Coordinates of C-alpha atoms in Angstrom, one line a residue:
X1 CA 76.0 102.0 135.2
X2 CA 77.7 98.8 136.6
X3 CA 74.9 96.5 135.9
X4 CA 74.8 97.5 132.1
X5 CA 76.8 95.6 129.4
X6 CA 76.7 95.8 125.4
X7 CA 76.8 93.0 123.5
X8 CA 79.0 92.6 120.0
X9 CA 75.6 93.3 118.1
X10 CA 74.9 96.5 119.9
X11 CA 72.4 95.6 122.5
X12 CA 72.3 96.4 126.0
X13 CA 72.2 93.9 128.7
X14 CA 71.4 93.8 132.3
X15 CA 73.9 91.8 134.5
X16 CA 72.6 91.3 137.8
X17 CA 75.1 89.2 140.4
X18 CA 73.2 88.0 143.2
X19 CA 74.6 87.9 146.5
X20 CA 75.0 84.2 148.0
X21 CA 72.3 84.9 150.6
X22 CA 69.7 85.7 148.6
X23 CA 70.3 83.3 145.7
X24 CA 67.5 81.3 147.2
X25 CA 64.6 83.7 146.4
X26 CA 65.8 83.5 142.8
X27 CA 66.1 79.8 141.9
X28 CA 69.7 79.1 143.2
X29 CA 70.5 81.7 139.9
X30 CA 74.0 83.2 140.4
X31 CA 73.4 86.0 138.3
X32 CA 70.3 87.7 136.7
X33 CA 70.6 88.5 133.2
X34 CA 68.2 89.9 130.5
X35 CA 68.3 91.5 127.0
X36 CA 67.2 95.0 127.3
X37 CA 66.4 95.1 123.6
X38 CA 67.5 98.5 122.5
X39 CA 70.8 100.0 121.5
X40 CA 70.2 103.4 123.3
X41 CA 72.2 103.7 126.3
X42 CA 69.4 106.0 128.0
X43 CA 66.6 103.9 127.7
X44 CA 68.7 100.9 129.2
X45 CA 69.7 102.5 131.7
X46 CA 65.8 103.2 133.1
X47 CA 64.8 100.0 132.4
X48 CA 67.9 98.7 134.2
X49 CA 67.2 100.7 137.1
X50 CA 63.4 99.5 136.9
X51 CA 65.0 96.1 137.4
X52 CA 67.5 96.7 140.3
X53 CA 64.8 98.4 142.1
X54 CA 62.2 95.5 141.7
X55 CA 65.3 93.1 142.9
X56 CA 66.4 95.0 145.8
X57 CA 62.5 95.0 146.6
X58 CA 62.5 91.1 146.5
X59 CA 65.7 91.0 148.9
X60 CA 64.3 93.2 151.4
X61 CA 60.7 91.3 151.5
X62 CA 61.4 88.1 150.8
X63 CA 57.9 86.8 151.8
X64 CA 56.3 89.1 148.7
X65 CA 58.7 87.9 146.4
X66 CA 56.7 85.6 144.1
X67 CA 55.6 88.3 141.7
X68 CA 58.7 90.1 141.5
X69 CA 60.6 86.7 140.6
X70 CA 57.6 86.0 137.8
X71 CA 58.8 89.2 136.5
X72 CA 62.7 88.9 136.4
X73 CA 63.0 85.3 136.1
X74 CA 60.0 83.7 134.2
X75 CA 61.1 86.2 130.8
X76 CA 64.4 84.6 130.5
X77 CA 63.6 80.5 131.7
X78 CA 60.0 80.0 132.1
X79 CA 59.0 82.1 129.0
X80 CA 61.8 80.7 127.0
X81 CA 61.5 77.0 127.9
X82 CA 57.8 77.3 126.9
X83 CA 58.0 79.4 123.7
X84 CA 61.1 78.4 122.2
X85 CA 62.2 74.9 123.6
X86 CA 61.1 73.4 120.6
X87 CA 62.5 75.8 118.0
X88 CA 64.8 74.0 115.7
X89 CA 68.8 75.1 115.0
X90 CA 67.7 75.7 111.3
X91 CA 64.8 77.9 112.3
X92 CA 67.0 80.1 114.5
X93 CA 69.6 80.2 111.9
X94 CA 67.0 81.5 109.6
X95 CA 66.0 84.3 112.0
X96 CA 70.0 85.1 112.5
X97 CA 70.8 85.7 108.9
X98 CA 67.4 87.5 108.3
X99 CA 68.8 89.7 111.0
X100 CA 72.6 90.0 109.7
X101 CA 71.1 91.1 106.0
X102 CA 70.4 94.5 107.9
X103 CA 74.1 95.0 109.0
X104 CA 76.6 93.0 106.7
X105 CA 76.8 92.3 102.7
X106 CA 74.4 89.4 101.1
X107 CA 77.5 87.7 100.0
X108 CA 78.8 87.7 103.8
X109 CA 75.1 86.3 104.9
X110 CA 75.5 83.4 102.4
X111 CA 78.9 82.3 103.4
X112 CA 77.7 82.4 107.0
X113 CA 74.6 80.8 106.4
X114 CA 76.4 78.2 104.3
X115 CA 79.4 77.7 107.6
X116 CA 76.7 77.9 109.9
X117 CA 74.5 75.0 108.1
X118 CA 77.6 72.8 107.9
X119 CA 78.5 72.9 111.3
X120 CA 74.8 72.2 112.4
X121 CA 74.6 69.1 110.4
X122 CA 77.5 68.0 112.0
X123 CA 76.1 68.3 115.2
X124 CA 73.0 66.5 114.0
X125 CA 70.7 67.5 116.8
X126 CA 67.8 69.2 115.6
X127 CA 66.7 71.2 118.6
X128 CA 68.7 74.6 119.4
X129 CA 68.8 74.2 123.0
X130 CA 70.2 70.7 122.9
X131 CA 73.4 71.7 121.3
X132 CA 75.7 71.4 124.8
X133 CA 79.1 72.5 125.0
X134 CA 80.3 68.8 124.3
X135 CA 78.8 68.9 121.0
X136 CA 80.7 72.6 120.2
X137 CA 84.0 70.7 121.1
X138 CA 83.6 67.4 119.5
X139 CA 82.7 69.0 116.0
X140 CA 85.8 71.5 116.2
X141 CA 88.0 68.4 116.2
X142 CA 85.8 66.7 113.4
X143 CA 85.6 69.9 111.5
X144 CA 89.9 69.3 110.9
X145 CA 88.7 66.7 108.7
X146 CA 86.1 68.0 106.7
X147 CA 87.2 68.4 103.2
X148 CA 87.8 71.9 101.9
X149 CA 85.7 73.2 98.3
X150 CA 83.6 70.1 99.2
X151 CA 80.8 71.2 96.2
X152 CA 83.6 71.5 93.5
X153 CA 84.1 67.7 93.7
X154 CA 81.1 66.0 91.9
X155 CA 82.2 62.6 94.4
X156 CA 80.6 64.3 97.6
X157 CA 77.6 65.2 95.5
X158 CA 74.1 64.0 97.6
X159 CA 76.6 63.3 100.7
X160 CA 76.0 64.5 104.3
X161 CA 79.1 66.1 106.5
X162 CA 79.7 62.9 108.1
X163 CA 79.9 60.6 104.8
X164 CA 81.8 63.3 103.4
X165 CA 84.6 62.8 105.8
X166 CA 84.4 59.4 105.6
X167 CA 84.7 59.2 102.0
X168 CA 87.9 61.5 101.7
X169 CA 89.9 59.1 103.9
X170 CA 90.5 57.5 101.0
X171 CA 90.3 60.2 98.7
X172 CA 92.6 62.0 100.8
X173 CA 91.7 65.6 99.5
X174 CA 92.6 69.1 101.4
X175 CA 90.8 69.3 104.6
X176 CA 90.1 72.7 106.3
X177 CA 93.3 74.1 108.2
X178 CA 92.9 75.5 111.3
X179 CA 92.4 79.1 110.5
X180 CA 89.2 77.8 108.7
X181 CA 87.9 75.8 111.6
X182 CA 88.2 78.8 113.8
X183 CA 86.4 80.9 111.5
X184 CA 83.4 78.1 111.6
X185 CA 83.8 78.5 115.4
X186 CA 83.4 82.0 115.6
X187 CA 80.6 82.0 113.3
X188 CA 78.9 79.8 115.3
X189 CA 79.8 81.3 118.3
X190 CA 78.1 84.7 117.0
X191 CA 75.0 82.7 116.1
X192 CA 74.6 81.5 119.6
X193 CA 75.4 84.7 121.4
X194 CA 72.4 86.3 119.3
X195 CA 70.5 83.5 120.3
X196 CA 71.1 84.1 123.6
X197 CA 70.1 87.4 123.9
X198 CA 67.2 87.0 122.1
X199 CA 66.4 84.4 124.9
X200 CA 66.1 81.0 122.3
X201 CA 68.8 79.3 124.4
X202 CA 70.2 79.7 127.4
X203 CA 73.7 79.2 126.8
X204 CA 76.4 79.8 124.0
X205 CA 78.4 76.1 123.5
X206 CA 80.9 77.6 121.4
X207 CA 81.9 80.8 123.3
X208 CA 85.8 81.0 123.9
X209 CA 86.8 77.8 122.4
X210 CA 90.5 78.1 122.2
X211 CA 92.4 77.6 119.2
X212 CA 96.4 77.2 119.5
X213 CA 98.0 80.0 116.8
X214 CA 100.1 78.9 114.1
X215 CA 101.1 82.1 113.1
X216 CA 100.7 85.9 114.0
X217 CA 97.7 87.6 112.8
X218 CA 99.9 90.1 110.6
X219 CA 101.2 86.8 108.6
X220 CA 97.6 86.0 107.7
X221 CA 98.3 87.8 104.3
X222 CA 102.2 89.4 102.9
X223 CA 102.4 92.8 102.3
X224 CA 104.4 93.7 99.7
X225 CA 108.0 94.7 99.9
X226 CA 109.8 97.9 98.1
X227 CA 111.5 95.6 95.9
X228 CA 108.2 93.8 95.1
X229 CA 106.4 97.2 94.9
X230 CA 108.9 98.2 92.3
X231 CA 108.3 94.9 90.0
X232 CA 104.7 95.4 90.3
X233 CA 105.0 99.5 89.3
X234 CA 107.8 99.0 86.7
X235 CA 105.5 96.0 84.7
X236 CA 102.6 98.6 84.6
X237 CA 104.9 101.4 83.3
X238 CA 106.0 99.2 80.7
X239 CA 102.8 97.7 79.4
X240 CA 101.3 100.6 79.7
X241 CA 100.4 101.3 76.1
X242 CA 98.9 97.9 76.0
X243 CA 96.5 98.0 78.6
X244 CA 93.0 96.7 77.7
X245 CA 91.7 98.9 80.2
X246 CA 92.9 101.9 82.5
X247 CA 92.0 100.0 85.5
X248 CA 94.8 98.0 85.0
X249 CA 97.0 100.9 85.7
X250 CA 95.0 102.7 88.4
X251 CA 93.8 100.3 90.4
X252 CA 97.1 98.9 91.8
X253 CA 98.2 102.6 92.3
X254 CA 94.9 103.5 94.4
X255 CA 95.2 100.4 96.3
X256 CA 98.8 101.1 97.5
X257 CA 98.1 104.9 98.0
X258 CA 94.8 104.5 99.9
X259 CA 95.0 101.1 101.3
X260 CA 91.2 100.7 100.0
X261 CA 89.3 97.3 99.5
X262 CA 89.2 96.1 95.8
X263 CA 85.4 96.6 95.3
X264 CA 85.5 99.9 97.3
X265 CA 87.7 101.0 94.2
X266 CA 86.0 99.2 91.6
X267 CA 82.6 101.2 92.7
X268 CA 83.8 104.1 92.8
X269 CA 81.4 107.2 90.9
X270 CA 83.1 110.3 89.8
X271 CA 80.5 112.1 92.2
X272 CA 82.7 110.2 95.1
X273 CA 85.9 112.4 94.2
X274 CA 85.7 115.6 94.8
X275 CA 87.7 118.6 97.2
X276 CA 87.2 118.1 101.4
X277 CA 88.2 121.8 102.5
X278 CA 90.7 122.0 99.7
X279 CA 92.0 118.9 99.8
X280 CA 91.0 115.8 96.6
X281 CA 89.7 113.2 98.3
X282 CA 87.5 109.9 97.9
X283 CA 84.4 109.3 99.5
X284 CA 84.2 105.8 100.4
X285 CA 80.1 105.0 100.6
X286 CA 77.2 103.2 98.9
X287 CA 75.2 106.1 97.8
X288 CA 74.8 105.2 94.4
X289 CA 73.1 102.4 92.6
X290 CA 75.4 99.2 92.7
X291 CA 77.3 100.2 95.8
X292 CA 78.0 98.1 99.0
X293 CA 80.3 98.2 102.0
X294 CA 81.5 95.7 103.9
X295 CA 80.3 97.3 107.3
X296 CA 79.5 100.6 108.5
X297 CA 82.8 101.7 109.7
X298 CA 83.7 100.9 105.8
X299 CA 81.9 104.3 105.5
X300 CA 85.0 107.1 105.2
X301 CA 87.0 110.3 103.6
X302 CA 90.4 109.2 101.8
X303 CA 92.6 111.9 100.9
X304 CA 94.5 111.4 97.6
X305 CA 98.1 110.9 97.9
X306 CA 100.4 113.7 96.2
X307 CA 102.1 111.0 93.8
X308 CA 98.4 110.1 92.6
X309 CA 97.7 113.8 92.1
X310 CA 100.9 114.0 90.4
X311 CA 100.2 110.9 88.3
X312 CA 97.1 112.5 86.9
X313 CA 94.5 110.9 88.5
X314 CA 92.0 113.7 88.7
X315 CA 92.5 114.4 84.9
X316 CA 92.1 111.1 84.0
X317 CA 88.6 110.5 86.7
X318 CA 87.6 114.0 84.7
X319 CA 88.0 112.8 81.4
X320 CA 86.1 109.6 81.8
X321 CA 82.7 109.7 80.1
X322 CA 80.8 108.2 82.2
X323 CA 79.3 108.4 85.7
X324 CA 81.4 105.7 87.2
X325 CA 85.6 106.0 87.0
X326 CA 85.6 102.4 85.7
X327 CA 82.5 101.7 83.4
X328 CA 84.3 98.6 82.0
X329 CA 83.7 96.8 85.2
X330 CA 80.4 95.4 85.5
X331 CA 78.5 94.7 88.9
X332 CA 77.8 90.9 89.7
X333 CA 76.9 89.0 92.5
X334 CA 80.0 90.0 94.9
X335 CA 79.9 93.9 93.3
X336 CA 82.1 95.4 90.8
X337 CA 85.7 93.9 91.5
X338 CA 85.1 90.3 90.3
X339 CA 86.9 91.1 86.5
X340 CA 89.8 93.3 88.2
X341 CA 89.8 90.6 90.8
X342 CA 90.9 87.9 88.2
X343 CA 92.7 90.0 85.9
X344 CA 95.3 91.4 88.9
X345 CA 95.5 87.1 90.2
X346 CA 96.6 86.4 86.2
X347 CA 98.9 89.6 86.4
X348 CA 100.6 88.8 90.2
X349 CA 100.9 85.0 88.9
X350 CA 103.0 85.9 86.1
X351 CA 105.3 87.8 87.6
X352 CA 106.2 84.7 89.9
X353 CA 103.9 86.3 93.2
X354 CA 102.4 83.3 95.5
X355 CA 99.2 82.5 97.3
X356 CA 100.1 84.8 100.1
X357 CA 100.4 87.8 97.7
X358 CA 97.2 89.2 96.3
X359 CA 95.5 92.5 95.8
X360 CA 94.6 92.7 99.1
X361 CA 98.3 92.8 99.7
X362 CA 98.6 96.3 99.0
X363 CA 96.1 96.8 101.8
X364 CA 98.4 95.1 104.1
X365 CA 101.4 97.1 102.9
X366 CA 99.4 100.5 103.9
X367 CA 98.7 98.6 107.2
X368 CA 102.3 97.8 107.8
X369 CA 103.9 101.1 107.0
X370 CA 101.6 102.8 109.7
X371 CA 102.6 100.5 111.8
X372 CA 106.2 101.2 111.3
X373 CA 105.9 104.8 111.3
X374 CA 103.9 104.6 114.5
X375 CA 100.6 106.3 113.1
X376 CA 98.2 105.9 116.0
X377 CA 95.6 103.1 115.3
X378 CA 92.8 105.4 115.7
X379 CA 94.1 107.3 113.0
X380 CA 94.7 104.5 110.6
X381 CA 91.4 102.5 111.8
X382 CA 89.8 106.3 110.3
X383 CA 91.8 105.6 106.8
X384 CA 91.1 101.8 106.3
X385 CA 87.6 101.8 107.3
X386 CA 88.6 99.4 110.6
X387 CA 86.2 99.8 113.9
X388 CA 88.0 100.9 116.7
X389 CA 86.4 98.1 119.3
X390 CA 85.9 101.0 121.5
X391 CA 82.5 102.5 122.2
X392 CA 83.9 105.9 122.6
X393 CA 85.3 106.1 119.5
X394 CA 82.8 103.7 117.4
X395 CA 79.7 105.7 119.1
X396 CA 81.0 109.2 120.1
X397 CA 83.6 109.7 118.2
X398 CA 83.4 112.4 115.4
X399 CA 85.7 112.0 112.1
X400 CA 89.4 113.2 112.1
X401 CA 90.4 116.5 110.1
X402 CA 90.8 116.1 106.5
X403 CA 94.1 118.3 107.0
X404 CA 95.3 115.4 109.2
X405 CA 94.2 112.6 107.2
X406 CA 96.1 114.2 104.3
X407 CA 99.4 114.2 106.3
X408 CA 99.1 110.8 107.1
X409 CA 98.2 109.4 103.5
X410 CA 101.4 111.3 102.4
X411 CA 103.7 109.2 104.4
X412 CA 102.5 106.2 102.7
X413 CA 106.4 105.9 100.5
X414 CA 106.2 107.2 97.1
X415 CA 109.3 105.7 96.5
X416 CA 108.7 102.3 94.4
X417 CA 106.2 104.1 92.6
X418 CA 108.7 107.1 91.5
X419 CA 111.4 104.9 90.8
X420 CA 109.3 102.9 88.4
X421 CA 107.4 105.5 86.5
X422 CA 108.0 108.7 84.6
X423 CA 105.4 111.6 86.0
X424 CA 105.8 113.1 82.5
X425 CA 104.6 110.6 80.5
X426 CA 101.2 110.4 79.6
X427 CA 98.7 108.1 81.5
X428 CA 96.0 106.2 79.9

């Protein structure tokens, strides 16, 4: 239906362009917008049809339009101004974060709230509806002078955002990068979009603020080259007898041959590794205690690469006397990956890698290989747990066949590992 639109949050909207000669019937509005407050398309279609009928009745019989105007317009304007005109920015943010807890991790919610609070503090307007486009443009410029890691510096204790910026003019500490400023503004745009849908305000002042790209998205994190992979895995092979924990050996290999995120691997239970249609696979999910997913599309099945099977990963997994694959990794606020992340940080620094290369670079390496081999973004997204940004695939599409996925996983180049590791040697 042409009047239906879906928001990023998955809620359907009714949007009707009012013809110029009928706008006087609707307070000179160019468009009638209303959140249908449902994610069910069938339900949204029925509601939208009812609204369209009322609109057309109004345009056909303008003398009896008063009651219809109340039905269509007052929920958007009159009710909004009456019930939400005085809502504070921080109260709206509190409601937004409560909503987000149902969709993203606690850590992500905390970061979202912190960044939005910083921006609201810099804007300095207590009422949500008072924040306009000029405020958004001004704060985007101001954020470029905001000190990074402000809480780690005692000099800033007890200072407001504006005071911290003034003090830093003398201190000269690093400030937010353009990419960080963009992230702050995008989070604010998401916040205001939700406020719009819930009729807390009538505009999104942060919508479509433009930023000049300083580098390609693919360059944000560096993928490892074949030579760098050989360097990593050769070091792991030489020191395998000195490994304090088995994850020192297995996590980099799993990351390279699956493209999975660090915490997804650290939180694995033995029950997450089983055969699907005769193919060994890893089930990435949040079924068991302590497990978390970054988002809904992170839930997936990843077949195990032949090289991992040759290295004896299944035998290692079965030998572990615990329900979790890496029981030495303990849960923390951010999941099970904290200790492993710190270890790999030390490990890669000793090998001479810079800040742009870390554990997450294995994931970028896999994505790069898929791209170079012309693997469909749909298949790559299925394996990496990425949204397709397409309602047909995200909502209605079914998972791909395990054999198909296995064939693609096996396209990850095993050469850097086979050159570095002797498959016949005993594995920790």
